[in-house]
Amino acid sequence: MTVKKRPSDLTSLERFNLYYREKEPPLTAGQKFRRFIWNPKTKQFCGRTASSWSKISLFYFTFYAALAILVAICMWTFLQLLDARQPKWQLESSIIGTNPGLGFRPTPPEVASSVIWYRGNEPSSYRFWIEELSTFLKSYKRDANKSGAGQNIHNCDFKLPPPAGKVCDVDVNAWGPCIEENGFAYHKSTPCVFLKLNKIFGWKPAFYNSSDSLPTAMPDDLKDHIRNMTAFDKNYLNMVWVSCQGENPADRENIGPIQYLPYRGFPGYYFPYTNQEGYLSPLVAVHLQRPKTGMLINIECRAWAHNIMYDRHEGIGSVHIEIMVE
Amino acid sequence: SPFLNATFTDDLYSLLGTDPVKGLSSDRANELLDYYGPNTLTPTTQYLWPRLLFKSLCTGFSILIWLGAILCLAAYLIELSTKPDPCTDNLYLGCVLIAVDVICGLFSFFQNYKSSKIMKTFNNLIPTYAKCTRDGVLSTDTEVHNLVKGDLVNVEIGDVIPADIRIIESKGFKVDNSSLTGECVAVARSNTEGTPNILESPNVAFSSALCVEGWAKGLQPTVTASLTLTAKRMVAKKCLVKNLEAIEALGACTTICSDKTGTLTENKMCVVHIWMSDKTYSVLDDNFESTLRNDQGFASLKICGALCSNASVSSDGVMRGDASEKAILSFLIKFDDPVAIRKRYPKIAEIPFNSVNKYQVSVHLEVSSSKYIIVMKGAPECIVSKCSTLIHNNSTINMSAKIKEAANTAIENLANTGERILAFADCILNPKEFPLDYKFDTEDVNFPLKNLRFLGVIGLKDPPREEVRYAIERVREAGVRVMMITGDHPATARAVAHEVGIGTAPNFHVVTGTELRNMTPDLLYLTLEKHYEIVFARTSPTQKLQIVEACQRQGGVVAVTGDGVNDAPALRRADIGISMGITGSQVSKQTADIILMDDNFATIVTGIEEGRKIFDNLKKSVCYILISNVPEIIPVLMFILFSIPLPLGVMTILCVDLGTDMWPAVSLSYEQAEQDVMARPPRSSDPLVSACMLRLVYGHLGLIEFAAGMFAYFIVMAEHGFYPSDLFGIRDKWDNVAVSDVEDSLGQEWTYAERKELERACQAAYFVAVVITQMMNGIICKTRYNSLLHVGMKNNVLKMGLLVELMLACVVCYVPGVNTFFRTYPLRLRW
């Protein structure tokens, strides 16, 4: 049984505490939130006073600034140690390795797609491809006599490799029908695709030194072509050869005859690439002369040299193109 | 059953082949034990281990992981059926997720299994003995599972009924059948006629199996691991932890409400003083015996003392019973033979001691004169008020107000020295009023309890334990408030409190049970707030609950010690209930979270220290694990916002989280306690993950780790030709399978496969940077308050953990096969 203590039994302090203790009415959630945002009693904003806020922001500012500066200094010193002209790791020591891949132009706009698709009788459908190629080839149209990059240009030949620091010119006009003025022959349903070998710093191709020791996997028409060319001039052996063919038997029937311009490969005097001023990748224009219309044609183009390995899965030494002309 | 309705207990005895006085013979008992098996319940709640395993494999978070794994595998199967050369990423991820799940599940299962095994051994450690008479000898240490049908069992207040028993003799016997029937009202049980319904039959008491609360909750492996570890360590220190979370709560404890007897003191009473008719005699005096040899008052006191004691002496001189009764008995043995006195005055009726009456009374027959005599023992103020006469100089005189006052001052003086005072009184009944065949009824008292003859008081002292003073000093340094709650006299309480250091100020506050009864909860709250050093004296166990509640209202985490039956509510209500292993009653042991095997207060201090340590170490582990979240999340944000190639893949994230971080995180819980662990105030509102810690973890350490990782990433990229300025916005081309010529800053063109390989190398660099900074952070996390130089690298487990982390990182990066699996790349040393 609880007997309530009479006020007279309490000490004065206890009585004081009982009656004068400050009793705060419980706050509602909204009031609590408002109190949290701005507490007029303690002059706190979001639980901190102005001086506390300024102190903490100053601390974080200095802390992050110091961290950023530290990282920046590390980064800067590191970048200073790097050569701006050549990569630190080259060829075997780099992940890029010694096996260049092939690239093609025009690039399709869709992600992860390599389909070139258009209607032969509908200019609007192939305007995109022509524009794409024009922008790509813009850098190739240059005047040898102009200053800047143009000064480096050297007219190369198999017998006249470029001296150090000079680059070989790529002749835009040697591509025959595959020139901008001709709309890259797209309107005739005979599209052109440009192939390029990936640039790898310092990479030199190991050429097939005789037309008799060509790999067995090489298509026969390319072998014949090489024999014809080398019979005419031994220097043509110094070439990274290119072959394109349909991937499946049906594709091989549909693809029709192919013309490679200006050569059936990349002339050896373009290599090695050493990040010269004004260097342009050599190009091979692949002109499909009579592709079957209304069919999707899978084409695989390969580059041929002793030191270009081939793996279709990994996309090493080859490129996959799909073309559909309607 | 046939013996339920046996009205004549004689039939029952013959039925069971037992004897109402001597009990079974031990041979027969062993025979029966072999025949019927031990007296235990068949454990039904125990899960078989496969079920436990299944449970630990499929709980909470792991279900999510299972789902993820199934989705991954499904995606892989769909890809397999639609594409000729499916990407193996999904297969790998699915496998890893399953592996993670299985490993985590096995780990937590193993932990649970181990701790449940430990808990089982704990339960076996709690002694469950029954008082059982066999071969005519009452032994108190018969193990409960050895009881057989036909055994005679003695049940006292606070005992758990050891078996289903038939009551043959009882006094105020009530049982709580709530665990069987759900009724929470105690039911009176005695030797009466049975009813057909066995549950309601008033002559049967059921063995009630109290369920130990399901403690095993799905805790994180780290938490469980460290708690189990500590529990094991604490058992070695005589502190049995029944509820694992109690250790952690003990670390946060702000108030300890301690018992006095047994916990703070040695619970070895001895008689120090005697007061009889206005004179105090010191027992330790040399001429004590000679002064009182022919004193009639002392003779009566001796008789009264011998009769009022339930303590018994066995033939070999070993005494059993309550501490103060043992003390009195051993005091009496010096002068007289209490056993002989008891034989001369056989007991007729008895009202046992209880905390409401504060006295015990028994009626005896004086064989020589055929008179009944009432003897009473109890708290002095209670006895004095019941007395009208007093024995003085071998004659009985009336108790005047003056004598009463003198008695009270003497009592007060004795009590002020911290002694426990027991007063004795007797009354020889008039044989005319109370003839020999008079029936004494203790339930409805029909004999006088007033106008007794006052004999004297005995002052007992229970010396405080030696180590307690130091322990209390340490606890107070740790900011824990120690309060003493005792049923003793305020003066005794004050003296002991002063002696052990609970009250240091000369006049600290002592609240008596009567004052407490008159207090409103508000007032009690205010009193607690006003006085830091408080001792509660003369309190009843129910008031203990009241005090605990008031302390909790103050926002404190309260630890309560208690050994009696009536302490059970307070123990349950307290945040940490502590029971005593030696003196504690069964019920209190079963309610408590922690049992002190040696009844020593100093053990609680160890508990607090361990609890704080565990919390510190858990914080360290959590901190360590959280740090690596930042360098795992921000790269993904960078990948999305700045379109750079992904700096850290899913596999590597998993690798950091579950591979390299695991061991160091667990090993942090092996850390030694920090030096100042006991000098800090208890954490009041300090959750495991506080805002301050998050700020430190995410704002500082995590960002540093991220900066280190990004730096490594940019270095690898730049050395291969992708300068940082060119990386931003490269993602569209980078991740496009169809683009086989992405140009870097130096004009080199990269195929898709080459790019992905470079990305793997960068991720590996990032991963290694994170692992190395995590190792640093592991060392940082080692201490929260002390400097590393002070602490040193003594934690071998952590050292091993860091080493393993490094080795694991190497394995992940360099071993062929493993690295393709985890999408990492052998880093070259020169990078």
PDB file of C-alpha atoms in Angstrom, chain A residues 131-292:
ATOM      1  CA  GLU A 131      28.652  11.773 -93.685  1.00  0.00           C
ATOM      2  CA  GLU A 132      30.295   9.431 -91.219  1.00  0.00           C
ATOM      3  CA  LEU A 133      32.986   8.555 -93.743  1.00  0.00           C
ATOM      4  CA  SER A 134      33.448  12.181 -94.787  1.00  0.00           C
ATOM      5  CA  THR A 135      34.147  13.275 -91.223  1.00  0.00           C
ATOM      6  CA  PHE A 136      36.488  10.353 -90.750  1.00  0.00           C
ATOM      7  CA  LEU A 137      38.426  11.147 -93.913  1.00  0.00           C
ATOM      8  CA  LYS A 138      38.547  14.888 -93.297  1.00  0.00           C
ATOM      9  CA  SER A 139      41.948  14.599 -91.648  1.00  0.00           C
ATOM     10  CA  TYR A 140      43.248  12.697 -94.671  1.00  0.00           C
ATOM     11  CA  LYS A 141      42.508  15.607 -97.006  1.00  0.00           C
ATOM     12  CA  ARG A 142      45.429  17.814 -96.338  1.00  0.00           C
ATOM     13  CA  ASP A 143      47.798  19.889 -98.316  1.00  0.00           C
ATOM     14  CA  ALA A 144      51.431  18.829 -98.277  1.00  0.00           C
ATOM     15  CA  ASN A 145      52.531  22.352 -98.745  1.00  0.00           C
ATOM     16  CA  LYS A 146      50.764  23.758 -95.727  1.00  0.00           C
ATOM     17  CA  SER A 147      52.578  24.458 -92.532  1.00  0.00           C
ATOM     18  CA  GLY A 148      52.162  22.414 -89.342  1.00  0.00           C
ATOM     19  CA  ALA A 149      51.465  18.742 -89.770  1.00  0.00           C
ATOM     20  CA  GLY A 150      51.783  19.102 -93.506  1.00  0.00           C
ATOM     21  CA  GLN A 151      55.483  19.834 -93.251  1.00  0.00           C
ATOM     22  CA  ASN A 152      56.160  16.341 -91.974  1.00  0.00           C
ATOM     23  CA  ILE A 153      54.657  14.650 -94.957  1.00  0.00           C
ATOM     24  CA  HIS A 154      56.944  12.582 -97.049  1.00  0.00           C
ATOM     25  CA  ASN A 155      56.054  10.873-100.255  1.00  0.00           C
ATOM     26  CA  CYS A 156      56.914   7.346 -99.448  1.00  0.00           C
ATOM     27  CA  ASP A 157      57.631   4.363-101.568  1.00  0.00           C
ATOM     28  CA  PHE A 158      58.871   0.857-100.753  1.00  0.00           C
ATOM     29  CA  LYS A 159      62.267   2.074-101.730  1.00  0.00           C
ATOM     30  CA  LEU A 160      61.872   5.382 -99.969  1.00  0.00           C
ATOM     31  CA  PRO A 161      60.836   4.777 -96.354  1.00  0.00           C
ATOM     32  CA  PRO A 162      60.178   7.937 -94.381  1.00  0.00           C
ATOM     33  CA  PRO A 163      63.092   9.422 -92.469  1.00  0.00           C
ATOM     34  CA  ALA A 164      62.763   9.657 -88.686  1.00  0.00           C
ATOM     35  CA  GLY A 165      60.047  12.015 -87.578  1.00  0.00           C
ATOM     36  CA  LYS A 166      58.455  12.178 -91.032  1.00  0.00           C
ATOM     37  CA  VAL A 167      55.167  10.542 -91.934  1.00  0.00           C
ATOM     38  CA  CYS A 168      53.938   8.976 -95.116  1.00  0.00           C
ATOM     39  CA  ASP A 169      51.065  10.501 -96.966  1.00  0.00           C
ATOM     40  CA  VAL A 170      47.861   8.648 -97.604  1.00  0.00           C
ATOM     41  CA  ASP A 171      46.562   9.355-101.053  1.00  0.00           C
ATOM     42  CA  VAL A 172      42.845   9.963-100.920  1.00  0.00           C
ATOM     43  CA  ASN A 173      42.483   9.746-104.654  1.00  0.00           C
ATOM     44  CA  ALA A 174      43.938   6.275-104.918  1.00  0.00           C
ATOM     45  CA  TRP A 175      40.713   4.756-103.624  1.00  0.00           C
ATOM     46  CA  GLY A 176      39.075   4.833-107.001  1.00  0.00           C
ATOM     47  CA  PRO A 177      35.281   4.733-106.727  1.00  0.00           C
ATOM     48  CA  CYS A 178      35.438   4.941-102.961  1.00  0.00           C
ATOM     49  CA  ILE A 179      35.840   8.679-102.782  1.00  0.00           C
ATOM     50  CA  GLU A 180      33.658  11.293-101.280  1.00  0.00           C
ATOM     51  CA  GLU A 181      32.772  12.838-104.625  1.00  0.00           C
ATOM     52  CA  ASN A 182      31.361   9.506-105.681  1.00  0.00           C
ATOM     53  CA  GLY A 183      29.409   9.140-102.448  1.00  0.00           C
ATOM     54  CA  PHE A 184      31.690   6.176-101.673  1.00  0.00           C
ATOM     55  CA  ALA A 185      29.645   4.276-104.271  1.00  0.00           C
ATOM     56  CA  TYR A 186      26.803   3.747-101.801  1.00  0.00           C
ATOM     57  CA  HIS A 187      24.145   4.889-104.236  1.00  0.00           C
ATOM     58  CA  LYS A 188      24.937   2.070-106.633  1.00  0.00           C
ATOM     59  CA  SER A 189      24.334  -0.508-103.943  1.00  0.00           C
ATOM     60  CA  THR A 190      28.036  -1.209-104.012  1.00  0.00           C
ATOM     61  CA  PRO A 191      29.197   0.195-100.657  1.00  0.00           C
ATOM     62  CA  CYS A 192      32.778   0.865 -99.653  1.00  0.00           C
ATOM     63  CA  VAL A 193      34.114   0.031 -96.185  1.00  0.00           C
ATOM     64  CA  PHE A 194      37.440   1.375 -94.987  1.00  0.00           C
ATOM     65  CA  LEU A 195      39.725  -0.913 -93.011  1.00  0.00           C
ATOM     66  CA  LYS A 196      42.469   0.287 -90.742  1.00  0.00           C
ATOM     67  CA  LEU A 197      45.046  -1.500 -88.651  1.00  0.00           C
ATOM     68  CA  ASN A 198      45.146  -0.474 -84.986  1.00  0.00           C
ATOM     69  CA  LYS A 199      48.053   1.769 -84.173  1.00  0.00           C
ATOM     70  CA  ILE A 200      50.436   0.255 -81.649  1.00  0.00           C
ATOM     71  CA  PHE A 201      53.380   2.329 -80.600  1.00  0.00           C
ATOM     72  CA  GLY A 202      56.593   0.964 -82.086  1.00  0.00           C
ATOM     73  CA  TRP A 203      54.995  -2.069 -83.669  1.00  0.00           C
ATOM     74  CA  LYS A 204      56.675  -3.336 -86.813  1.00  0.00           C
ATOM     75  CA  PRO A 205      55.059  -6.023 -88.917  1.00  0.00           C
ATOM     76  CA  ALA A 206      57.040  -9.162 -89.698  1.00  0.00           C
ATOM     77  CA  PHE A 207      56.347  -9.573 -93.387  1.00  0.00           C
ATOM     78  CA  TYR A 208      56.078 -12.851 -95.264  1.00  0.00           C
ATOM     79  CA  ASN A 209      59.445 -12.920 -96.903  1.00  0.00           C
ATOM     80  CA  SER A 210      58.486 -15.144 -99.801  1.00  0.00           C
ATOM     81  CA  SER A 211      55.363 -15.831-101.766  1.00  0.00           C
ATOM     82  CA  ASP A 212      56.016 -19.546-101.325  1.00  0.00           C
ATOM     83  CA  SER A 213      55.814 -19.637 -97.566  1.00  0.00           C
ATOM     84  CA  LEU A 214      52.362 -18.216 -97.083  1.00  0.00           C
ATOM     85  CA  PRO A 215      50.172 -19.708 -94.356  1.00  0.00           C
ATOM     86  CA  THR A 216      47.778 -22.418 -95.393  1.00  0.00           C
ATOM     87  CA  ALA A 217      44.836 -20.625 -93.824  1.00  0.00           C
ATOM     88  CA  MET A 218      45.227 -17.730 -96.235  1.00  0.00           C
ATOM     89  CA  PRO A 219      42.520 -17.573 -98.914  1.00  0.00           C
ATOM     90  CA  ASP A 220      43.682 -18.800-102.283  1.00  0.00           C
ATOM     91  CA  ASP A 221      42.798 -15.640-104.151  1.00  0.00           C
ATOM     92  CA  LEU A 222      45.011 -13.634-101.795  1.00  0.00           C
ATOM     93  CA  LYS A 223      47.835 -16.133-102.317  1.00  0.00           C
ATOM     94  CA  ASP A 224      47.475 -15.762-106.056  1.00  0.00           C
ATOM     95  CA  HIS A 225      47.380 -12.037-105.744  1.00  0.00           C
ATOM     96  CA  ILE A 226      50.562 -11.994-103.663  1.00  0.00           C
ATOM     97  CA  ARG A 227      52.331 -14.210-106.174  1.00  0.00           C
ATOM     98  CA  ASN A 228      51.274 -11.953-109.022  1.00  0.00           C
ATOM     99  CA  MET A 229      52.373  -8.823-107.203  1.00  0.00           C
ATOM    100  CA  THR A 230      55.719 -10.190-106.041  1.00  0.00           C
ATOM    101  CA  ALA A 231      56.466 -11.527-109.457  1.00  0.00           C
ATOM    102  CA  PHE A 232      56.060  -7.980-110.658  1.00  0.00           C
ATOM    103  CA  ASP A 233      58.059  -6.378-107.821  1.00  0.00           C
ATOM    104  CA  LYS A 234      59.701  -8.127-104.858  1.00  0.00           C
ATOM    105  CA  ASN A 235      59.153  -5.036-102.694  1.00  0.00           C
ATOM    106  CA  TYR A 236      55.481  -5.816-102.502  1.00  0.00           C
ATOM    107  CA  LEU A 237      56.305  -8.529-100.018  1.00  0.00           C
ATOM    108  CA  ASN A 238      56.667  -5.737 -97.455  1.00  0.00           C
ATOM    109  CA  MET A 239      52.961  -5.512 -97.025  1.00  0.00           C
ATOM    110  CA  VAL A 240      50.469  -6.353 -94.254  1.00  0.00           C
ATOM    111  CA  TRP A 241      47.942  -8.196 -96.388  1.00  0.00           C
ATOM    112  CA  VAL A 242      44.222  -7.934 -95.981  1.00  0.00           C
ATOM    113  CA  SER A 243      41.519 -10.404 -96.917  1.00  0.00           C
ATOM    114  CA  CYS A 244      37.777 -10.120 -96.554  1.00  0.00           C
ATOM    115  CA  GLN A 245      35.351 -12.968 -97.027  1.00  0.00           C
ATOM    116  CA  GLY A 246      31.942 -14.111 -95.968  1.00  0.00           C
ATOM    117  CA  GLU A 247      31.836 -15.878 -92.678  1.00  0.00           C
ATOM    118  CA  ASN A 248      29.428 -18.641 -93.670  1.00  0.00           C
ATOM    119  CA  PRO A 249      29.118 -20.449 -97.020  1.00  0.00           C
ATOM    120  CA  ALA A 250      25.924 -18.493 -97.750  1.00  0.00           C
ATOM    121  CA  ASP A 251      27.697 -15.220 -97.020  1.00  0.00           C
ATOM    122  CA  ARG A 252      30.506 -16.214 -99.350  1.00  0.00           C
ATOM    123  CA  GLU A 253      27.992 -16.620-102.173  1.00  0.00           C
ATOM    124  CA  ASN A 254      26.213 -13.395-101.382  1.00  0.00           C
ATOM    125  CA  ILE A 255      29.246 -11.212-100.999  1.00  0.00           C
ATOM    126  CA  GLY A 256      30.187 -11.063-104.653  1.00  0.00           C
ATOM    127  CA  PRO A 257      33.511  -9.810-105.968  1.00  0.00           C
ATOM    128  CA  ILE A 258      35.560  -7.499-103.773  1.00  0.00           C
ATOM    129  CA  GLN A 259      37.973  -4.802-104.834  1.00  0.00           C
ATOM    130  CA  TYR A 260      40.755  -3.640-102.477  1.00  0.00           C
ATOM    131  CA  LEU A 261      42.064  -0.122-103.028  1.00  0.00           C
ATOM    132  CA  PRO A 262      44.735   1.188-103.347  1.00  0.00           C
ATOM    133  CA  TYR A 263      46.528  -2.062-102.479  1.00  0.00           C
ATOM    134  CA  ARG A 264      45.381  -5.320-101.063  1.00  0.00           C
ATOM    135  CA  GLY A 265      47.045  -4.477 -97.772  1.00  0.00           C
ATOM    136  CA  PHE A 266      48.897  -1.860 -95.784  1.00  0.00           C
ATOM    137  CA  PRO A 267      52.279  -0.947 -97.273  1.00  0.00           C
ATOM    138  CA  GLY A 268      55.155  -1.587 -94.861  1.00  0.00           C
ATOM    139  CA  TYR A 269      56.573   1.897 -95.027  1.00  0.00           C
ATOM    140  CA  TYR A 270      53.789   3.228 -92.806  1.00  0.00           C
ATOM    141  CA  PHE A 271      55.205   1.281 -89.872  1.00  0.00           C
ATOM    142  CA  PRO A 272      56.247   1.660 -87.168  1.00  0.00           C
ATOM    143  CA  TYR A 273      53.916   4.164 -85.604  1.00  0.00           C
ATOM    144  CA  THR A 274      55.852   6.280 -83.108  1.00  0.00           C
ATOM    145  CA  ASN A 275      53.298   9.021 -82.476  1.00  0.00           C
ATOM    146  CA  GLN A 276      54.814  11.185 -85.175  1.00  0.00           C
ATOM    147  CA  GLU A 277      53.254  14.550 -85.750  1.00  0.00           C
ATOM    148  CA  GLY A 278      50.633  14.208 -88.460  1.00  0.00           C
ATOM    149  CA  TYR A 279      50.731  10.415 -88.714  1.00  0.00           C
ATOM    150  CA  LEU A 280      47.755   8.930 -90.447  1.00  0.00           C
ATOM    151  CA  SER A 281      46.830   5.281 -90.438  1.00  0.00           C
ATOM    152  CA  PRO A 282      47.009   3.668 -93.855  1.00  0.00           C
ATOM    153  CA  LEU A 283      43.576   2.657 -95.084  1.00  0.00           C
ATOM    154  CA  VAL A 284      42.294  -0.046 -97.370  1.00  0.00           C
ATOM    155  CA  ALA A 285      39.020   0.683 -99.082  1.00  0.00           C
ATOM    156  CA  VAL A 286      37.047  -2.523 -99.504  1.00  0.00           C
ATOM    157  CA  HIS A 287      34.636  -2.112-102.342  1.00  0.00           C
ATOM    158  CA  LEU A 288      31.864  -4.682-102.568  1.00  0.00           C
ATOM    159  CA  GLN A 289      31.219  -4.709-106.273  1.00  0.00           C
ATOM    160  CA  ARG A 290      28.117  -6.851-106.462  1.00  0.00           C
ATOM    161  CA  PRO A 291      26.698  -7.700-103.018  1.00  0.00           C
ATOM    162  CA  LYS A 292      23.406  -9.534-103.048  1.00  0.00           C
TER     163      LYS A 292
END
